[in-house]
mmCIF file of C-alpha atoms and ligand atoms in Angstrom:
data_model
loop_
_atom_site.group_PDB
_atom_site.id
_atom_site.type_symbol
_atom_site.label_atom_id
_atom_site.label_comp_id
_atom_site.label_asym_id
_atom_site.label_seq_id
_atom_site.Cartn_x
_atom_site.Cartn_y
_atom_site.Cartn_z
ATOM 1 C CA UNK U 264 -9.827 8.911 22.084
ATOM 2 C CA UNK U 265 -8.163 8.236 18.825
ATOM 3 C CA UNK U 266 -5.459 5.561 18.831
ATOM 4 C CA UNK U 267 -2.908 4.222 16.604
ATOM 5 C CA UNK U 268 -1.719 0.419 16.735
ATOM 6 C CA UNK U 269 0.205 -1.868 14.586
ATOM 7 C CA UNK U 270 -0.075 -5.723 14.173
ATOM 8 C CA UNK U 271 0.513 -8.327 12.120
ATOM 9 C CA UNK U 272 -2.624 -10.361 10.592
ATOM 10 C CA UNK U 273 -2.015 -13.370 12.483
ATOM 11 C CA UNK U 274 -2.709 -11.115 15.421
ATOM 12 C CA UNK U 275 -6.232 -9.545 14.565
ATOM 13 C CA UNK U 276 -8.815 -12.093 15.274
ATOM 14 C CA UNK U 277 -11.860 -12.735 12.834
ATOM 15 C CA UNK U 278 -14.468 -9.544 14.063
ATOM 16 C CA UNK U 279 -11.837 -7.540 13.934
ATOM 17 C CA UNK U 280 -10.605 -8.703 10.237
ATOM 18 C CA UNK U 281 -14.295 -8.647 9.321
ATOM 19 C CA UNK U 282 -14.383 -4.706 10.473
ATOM 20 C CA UNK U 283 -11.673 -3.626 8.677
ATOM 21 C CA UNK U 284 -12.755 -5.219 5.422
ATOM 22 C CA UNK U 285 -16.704 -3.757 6.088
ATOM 23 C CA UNK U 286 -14.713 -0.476 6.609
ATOM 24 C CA UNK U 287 -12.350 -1.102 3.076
ATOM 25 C CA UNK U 288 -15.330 -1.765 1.248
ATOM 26 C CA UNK U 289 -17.624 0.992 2.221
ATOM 27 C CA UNK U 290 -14.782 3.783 2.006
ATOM 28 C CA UNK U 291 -13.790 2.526 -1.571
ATOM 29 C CA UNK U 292 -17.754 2.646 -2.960
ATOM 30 C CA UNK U 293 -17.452 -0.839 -3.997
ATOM 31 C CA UNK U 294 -14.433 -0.485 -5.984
ATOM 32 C CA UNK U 295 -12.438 -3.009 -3.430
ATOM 33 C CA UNK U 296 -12.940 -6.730 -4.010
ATOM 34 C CA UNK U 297 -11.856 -10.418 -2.639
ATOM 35 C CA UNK U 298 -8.525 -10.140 -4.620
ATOM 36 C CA UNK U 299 -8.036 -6.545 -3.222
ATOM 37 C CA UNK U 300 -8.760 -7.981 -0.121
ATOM 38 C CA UNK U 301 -6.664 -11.048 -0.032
ATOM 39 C CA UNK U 302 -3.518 -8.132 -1.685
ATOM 40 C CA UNK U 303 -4.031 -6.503 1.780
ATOM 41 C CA UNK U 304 -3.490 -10.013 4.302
ATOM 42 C CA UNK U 305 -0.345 -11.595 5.618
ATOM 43 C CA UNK U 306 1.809 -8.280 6.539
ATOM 44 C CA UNK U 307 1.705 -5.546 9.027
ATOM 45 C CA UNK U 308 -2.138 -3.614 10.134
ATOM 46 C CA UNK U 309 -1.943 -0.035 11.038
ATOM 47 C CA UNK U 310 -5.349 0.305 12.330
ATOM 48 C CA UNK U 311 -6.952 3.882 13.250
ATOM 49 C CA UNK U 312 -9.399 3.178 16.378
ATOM 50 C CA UNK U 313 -11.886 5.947 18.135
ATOM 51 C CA UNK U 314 -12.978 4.527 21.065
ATOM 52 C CA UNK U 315 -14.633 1.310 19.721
ATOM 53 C CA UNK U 316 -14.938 2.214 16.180
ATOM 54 C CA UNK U 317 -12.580 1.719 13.305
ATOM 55 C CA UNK U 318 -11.482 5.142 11.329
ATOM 56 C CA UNK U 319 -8.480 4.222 9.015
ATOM 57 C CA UNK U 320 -6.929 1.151 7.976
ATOM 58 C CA UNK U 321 -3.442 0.604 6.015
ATOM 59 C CA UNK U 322 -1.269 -2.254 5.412
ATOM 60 C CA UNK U 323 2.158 -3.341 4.077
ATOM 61 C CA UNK U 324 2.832 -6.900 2.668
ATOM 62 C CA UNK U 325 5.991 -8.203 1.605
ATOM 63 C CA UNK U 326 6.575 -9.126 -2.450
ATOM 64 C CA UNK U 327 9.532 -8.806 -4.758
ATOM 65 C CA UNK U 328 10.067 -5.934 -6.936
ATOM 66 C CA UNK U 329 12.867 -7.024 -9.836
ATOM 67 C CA UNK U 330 14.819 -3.815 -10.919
ATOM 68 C CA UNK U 331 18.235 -3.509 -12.203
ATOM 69 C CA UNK U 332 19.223 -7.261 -12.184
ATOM 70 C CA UNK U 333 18.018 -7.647 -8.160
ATOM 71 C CA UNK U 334 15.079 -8.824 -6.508
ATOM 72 C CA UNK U 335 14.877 -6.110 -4.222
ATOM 73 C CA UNK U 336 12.509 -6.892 -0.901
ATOM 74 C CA UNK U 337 9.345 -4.630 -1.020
ATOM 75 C CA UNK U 338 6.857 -3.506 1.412
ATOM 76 C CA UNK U 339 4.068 -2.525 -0.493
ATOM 77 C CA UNK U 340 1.230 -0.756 0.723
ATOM 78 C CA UNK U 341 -1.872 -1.605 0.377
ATOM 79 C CA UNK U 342 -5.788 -1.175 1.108
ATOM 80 C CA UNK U 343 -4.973 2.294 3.001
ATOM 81 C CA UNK U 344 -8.639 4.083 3.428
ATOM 82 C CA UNK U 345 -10.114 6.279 6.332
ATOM 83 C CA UNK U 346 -14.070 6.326 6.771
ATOM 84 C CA UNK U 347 -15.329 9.266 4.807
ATOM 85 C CA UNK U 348 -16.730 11.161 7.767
ATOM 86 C CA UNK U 349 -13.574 11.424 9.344
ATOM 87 C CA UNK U 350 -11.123 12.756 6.190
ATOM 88 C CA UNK U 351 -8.616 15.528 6.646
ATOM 89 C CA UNK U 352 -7.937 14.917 9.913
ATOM 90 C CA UNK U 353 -4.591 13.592 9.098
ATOM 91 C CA UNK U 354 -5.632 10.062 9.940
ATOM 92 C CA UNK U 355 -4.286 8.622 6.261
ATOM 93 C CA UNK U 356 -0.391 10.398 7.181
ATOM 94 C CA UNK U 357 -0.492 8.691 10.403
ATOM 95 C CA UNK U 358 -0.993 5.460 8.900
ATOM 96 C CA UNK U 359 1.731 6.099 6.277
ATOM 97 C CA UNK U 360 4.003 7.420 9.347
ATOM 98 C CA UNK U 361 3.589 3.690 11.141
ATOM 99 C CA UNK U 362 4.101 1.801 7.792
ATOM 100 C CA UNK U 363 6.896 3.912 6.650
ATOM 101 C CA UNK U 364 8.766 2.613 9.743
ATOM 102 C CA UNK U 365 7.975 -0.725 9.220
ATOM 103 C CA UNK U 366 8.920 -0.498 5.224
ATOM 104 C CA UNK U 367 12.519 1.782 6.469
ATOM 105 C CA UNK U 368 13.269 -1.147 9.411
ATOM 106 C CA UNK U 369 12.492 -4.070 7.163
ATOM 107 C CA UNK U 370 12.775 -3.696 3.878
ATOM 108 C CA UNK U 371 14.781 -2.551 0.741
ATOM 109 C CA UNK U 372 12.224 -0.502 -1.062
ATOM 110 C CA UNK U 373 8.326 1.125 -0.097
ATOM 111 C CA UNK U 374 6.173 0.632 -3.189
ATOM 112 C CA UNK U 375 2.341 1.299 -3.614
ATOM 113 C CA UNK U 376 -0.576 1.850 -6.028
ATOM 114 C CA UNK U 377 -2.345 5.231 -5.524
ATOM 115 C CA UNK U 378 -5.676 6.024 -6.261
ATOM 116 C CA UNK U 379 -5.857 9.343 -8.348
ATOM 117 C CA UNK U 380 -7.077 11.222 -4.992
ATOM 118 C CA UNK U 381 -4.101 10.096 -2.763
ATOM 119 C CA UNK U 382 -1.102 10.654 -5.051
ATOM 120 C CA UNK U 383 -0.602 13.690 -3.533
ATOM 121 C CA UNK U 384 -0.702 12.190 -0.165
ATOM 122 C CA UNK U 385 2.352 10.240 -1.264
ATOM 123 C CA UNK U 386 4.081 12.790 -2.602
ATOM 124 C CA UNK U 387 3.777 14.994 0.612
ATOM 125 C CA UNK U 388 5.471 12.479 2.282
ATOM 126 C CA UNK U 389 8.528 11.668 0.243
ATOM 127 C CA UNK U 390 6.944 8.465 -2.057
ATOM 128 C CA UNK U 391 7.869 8.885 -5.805
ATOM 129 C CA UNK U 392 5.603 8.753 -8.615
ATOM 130 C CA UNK U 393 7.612 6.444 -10.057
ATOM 131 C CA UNK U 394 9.029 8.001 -13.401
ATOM 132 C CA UNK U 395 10.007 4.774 -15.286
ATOM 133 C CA UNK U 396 8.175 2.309 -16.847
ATOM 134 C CA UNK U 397 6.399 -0.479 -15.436
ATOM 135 C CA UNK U 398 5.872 -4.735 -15.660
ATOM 136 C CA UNK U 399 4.759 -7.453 -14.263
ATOM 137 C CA UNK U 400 6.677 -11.135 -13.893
ATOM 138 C CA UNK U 401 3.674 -13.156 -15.076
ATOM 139 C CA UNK U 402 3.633 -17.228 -14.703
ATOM 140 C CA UNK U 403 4.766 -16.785 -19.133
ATOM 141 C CA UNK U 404 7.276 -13.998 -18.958
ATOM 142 C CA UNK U 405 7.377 -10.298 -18.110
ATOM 143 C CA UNK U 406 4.871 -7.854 -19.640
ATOM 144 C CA UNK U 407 4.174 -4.533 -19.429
ATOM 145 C CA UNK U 408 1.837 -2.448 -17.580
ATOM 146 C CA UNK U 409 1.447 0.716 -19.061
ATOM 147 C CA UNK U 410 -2.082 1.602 -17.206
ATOM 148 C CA UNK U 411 0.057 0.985 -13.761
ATOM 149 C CA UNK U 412 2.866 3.645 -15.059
ATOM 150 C CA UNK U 413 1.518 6.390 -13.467
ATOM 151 C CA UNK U 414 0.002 4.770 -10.461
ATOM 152 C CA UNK U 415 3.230 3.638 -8.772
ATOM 153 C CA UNK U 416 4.964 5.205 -6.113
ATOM 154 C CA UNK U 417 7.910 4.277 -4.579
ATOM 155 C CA UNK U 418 9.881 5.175 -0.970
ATOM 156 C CA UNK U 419 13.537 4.580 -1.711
ATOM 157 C CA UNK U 420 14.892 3.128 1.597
ATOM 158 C CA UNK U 421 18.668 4.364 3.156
ATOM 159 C CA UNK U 422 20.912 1.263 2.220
ATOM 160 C CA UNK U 423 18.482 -0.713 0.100
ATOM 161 C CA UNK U 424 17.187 -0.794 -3.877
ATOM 162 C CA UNK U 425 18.847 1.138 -5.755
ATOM 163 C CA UNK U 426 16.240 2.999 -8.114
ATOM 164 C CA UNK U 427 17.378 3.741 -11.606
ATOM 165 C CA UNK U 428 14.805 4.960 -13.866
ATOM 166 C CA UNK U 429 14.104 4.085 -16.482
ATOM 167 C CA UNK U 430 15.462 0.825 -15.504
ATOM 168 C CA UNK U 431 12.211 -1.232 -15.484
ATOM 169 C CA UNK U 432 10.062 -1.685 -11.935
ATOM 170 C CA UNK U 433 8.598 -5.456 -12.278
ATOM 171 C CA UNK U 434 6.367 -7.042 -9.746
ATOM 172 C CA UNK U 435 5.592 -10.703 -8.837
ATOM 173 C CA UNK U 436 2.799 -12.112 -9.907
ATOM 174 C CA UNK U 437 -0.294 -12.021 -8.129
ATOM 175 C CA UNK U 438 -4.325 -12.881 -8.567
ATOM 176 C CA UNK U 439 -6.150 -9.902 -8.956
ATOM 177 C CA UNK U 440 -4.602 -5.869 -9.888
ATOM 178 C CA UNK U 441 -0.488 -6.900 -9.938
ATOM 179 C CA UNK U 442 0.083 -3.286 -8.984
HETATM 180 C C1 LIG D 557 -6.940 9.095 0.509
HETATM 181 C C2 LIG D 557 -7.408 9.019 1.960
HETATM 182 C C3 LIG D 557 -6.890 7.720 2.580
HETATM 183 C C4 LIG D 557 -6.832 10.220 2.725
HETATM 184 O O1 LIG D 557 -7.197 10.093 4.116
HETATM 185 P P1 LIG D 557 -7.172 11.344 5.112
HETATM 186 O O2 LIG D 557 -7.196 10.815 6.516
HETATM 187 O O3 LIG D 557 -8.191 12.326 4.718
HETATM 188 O O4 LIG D 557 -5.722 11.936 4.824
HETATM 189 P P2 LIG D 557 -4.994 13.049 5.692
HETATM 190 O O5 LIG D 557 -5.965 13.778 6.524
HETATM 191 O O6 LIG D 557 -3.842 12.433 6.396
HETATM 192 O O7 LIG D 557 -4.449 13.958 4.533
HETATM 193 C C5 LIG D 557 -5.339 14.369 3.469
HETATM 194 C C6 LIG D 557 -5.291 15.852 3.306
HETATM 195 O O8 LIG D 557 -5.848 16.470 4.445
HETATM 196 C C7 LIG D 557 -4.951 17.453 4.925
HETATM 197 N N1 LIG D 557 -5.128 17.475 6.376
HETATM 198 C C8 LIG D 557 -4.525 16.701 7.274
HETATM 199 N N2 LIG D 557 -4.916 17.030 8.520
HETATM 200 C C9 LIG D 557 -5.820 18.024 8.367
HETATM 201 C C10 LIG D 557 -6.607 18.760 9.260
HETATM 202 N N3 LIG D 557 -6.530 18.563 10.594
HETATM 203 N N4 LIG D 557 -7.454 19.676 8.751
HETATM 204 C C11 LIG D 557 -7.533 19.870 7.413
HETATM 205 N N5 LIG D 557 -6.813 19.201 6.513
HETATM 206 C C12 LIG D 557 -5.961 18.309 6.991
HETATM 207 C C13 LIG D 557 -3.610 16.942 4.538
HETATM 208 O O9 LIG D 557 -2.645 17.984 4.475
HETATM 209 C C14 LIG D 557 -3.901 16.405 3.181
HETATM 210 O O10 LIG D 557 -3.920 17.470 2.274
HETATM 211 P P3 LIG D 557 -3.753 17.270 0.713
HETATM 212 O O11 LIG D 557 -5.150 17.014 0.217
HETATM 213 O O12 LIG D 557 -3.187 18.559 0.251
HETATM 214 O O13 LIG D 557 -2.841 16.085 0.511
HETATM 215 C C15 LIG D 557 -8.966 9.082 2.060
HETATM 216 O O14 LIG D 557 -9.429 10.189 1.330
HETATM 217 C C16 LIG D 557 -9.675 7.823 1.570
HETATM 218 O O15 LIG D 557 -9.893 6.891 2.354
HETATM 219 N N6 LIG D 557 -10.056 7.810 0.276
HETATM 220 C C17 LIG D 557 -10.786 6.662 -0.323
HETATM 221 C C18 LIG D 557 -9.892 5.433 -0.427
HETATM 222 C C19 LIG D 557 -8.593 5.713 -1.160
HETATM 223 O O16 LIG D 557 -8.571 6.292 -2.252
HETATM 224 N N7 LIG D 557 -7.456 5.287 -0.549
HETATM 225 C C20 LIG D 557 -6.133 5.475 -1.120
HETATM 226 C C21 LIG D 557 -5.740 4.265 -1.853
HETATM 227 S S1 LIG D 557 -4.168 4.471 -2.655
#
């Protein structure tokens, strides 16, 4: 039977961190590394179980978006990946369903990086490509990322950021892809 459950990292115990990443790495075809890996700890699991085995993985991590003057508190989504023999199934939107209530009931903002096959995902769901540029606050200053641009995708959130493009997005910094 399939099954949806949430949890936060400190609640998965080692085999079961170990199968998710084994499951990250083979649905990405190697593209998803340690840094990609660390990007996706310390937040909120939605894990996609069939019986014993593990279908679909997503996550959302807390970080700091600056925009318009604020610091606005940002779940971002990240390593979000079903195994390839069970696509279309509508695994991936019920992930996004359980971290979209985790991003509305904690946060001020959703914000993600989408691979060029799940953009429309987002979109389906109510995520903006996010029309502005973007940056990143590095350890020396803020710098652009124009190769992110068109990556990001954002969920605005009732009562929280609000998103003026082209007002600049900025992330923290981060080891690793900022965005
Ligand atoms: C992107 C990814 C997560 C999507 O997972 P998925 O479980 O297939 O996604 P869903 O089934 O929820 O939705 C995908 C599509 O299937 C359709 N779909 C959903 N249920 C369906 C069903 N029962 N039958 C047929 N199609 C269905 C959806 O409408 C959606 O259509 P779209 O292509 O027009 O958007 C998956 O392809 C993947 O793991 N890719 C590799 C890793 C990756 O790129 N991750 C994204 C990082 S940003």
């Amino acid at each position: 039977m399939v099954d949806i459950r949430t949890a936060h990292t400190a609640q998965l115990d080692a085999g079961t961190l170990s199968r998710i990443r084994a499951m990250l790495d083979e649905a990405f075809a190697g593209s998803f590394d340690d840094h990609d890996w660390d990007h996706t700890l310390g937040g909120i699991h939605a894990l996609v179980t069939d019986g014993d085995e593990l279908i679909g993985h997503g996550a959302v991590v807390q970080r700091r978006l600056l925009h318009t003057g604020h610091a606005w508190r940002t779940g971002y989504v990240e390593g979000v990946a079903v195994r390839a023999d069970r696509r279309r199934e509508g695994h991936a939107s019920a992930i996004m369903a359980a971290l979209e209530d985790v991003i509305r009931g904690a946060y001020d903002l959703g914000a993600l990086s989408a691979s060029e096959s799940a953009g429309k995902l987002y979109e389906g769901r109510g995520w903006l490509r996010w029309p502005g540029p973007t940056a990143v606050l590095t350890p020396t200053g803020i710098e652009r990322t124009p190769d992110d641009d068109d990556s990001t995708f954002v969920l605005a959130v009732d009562g929280g950021a609000q998103l003026r493009a082209p007002a600049p997005l900025t992330c923290d910094w981060r080891d690793g892809d900022v965005w």
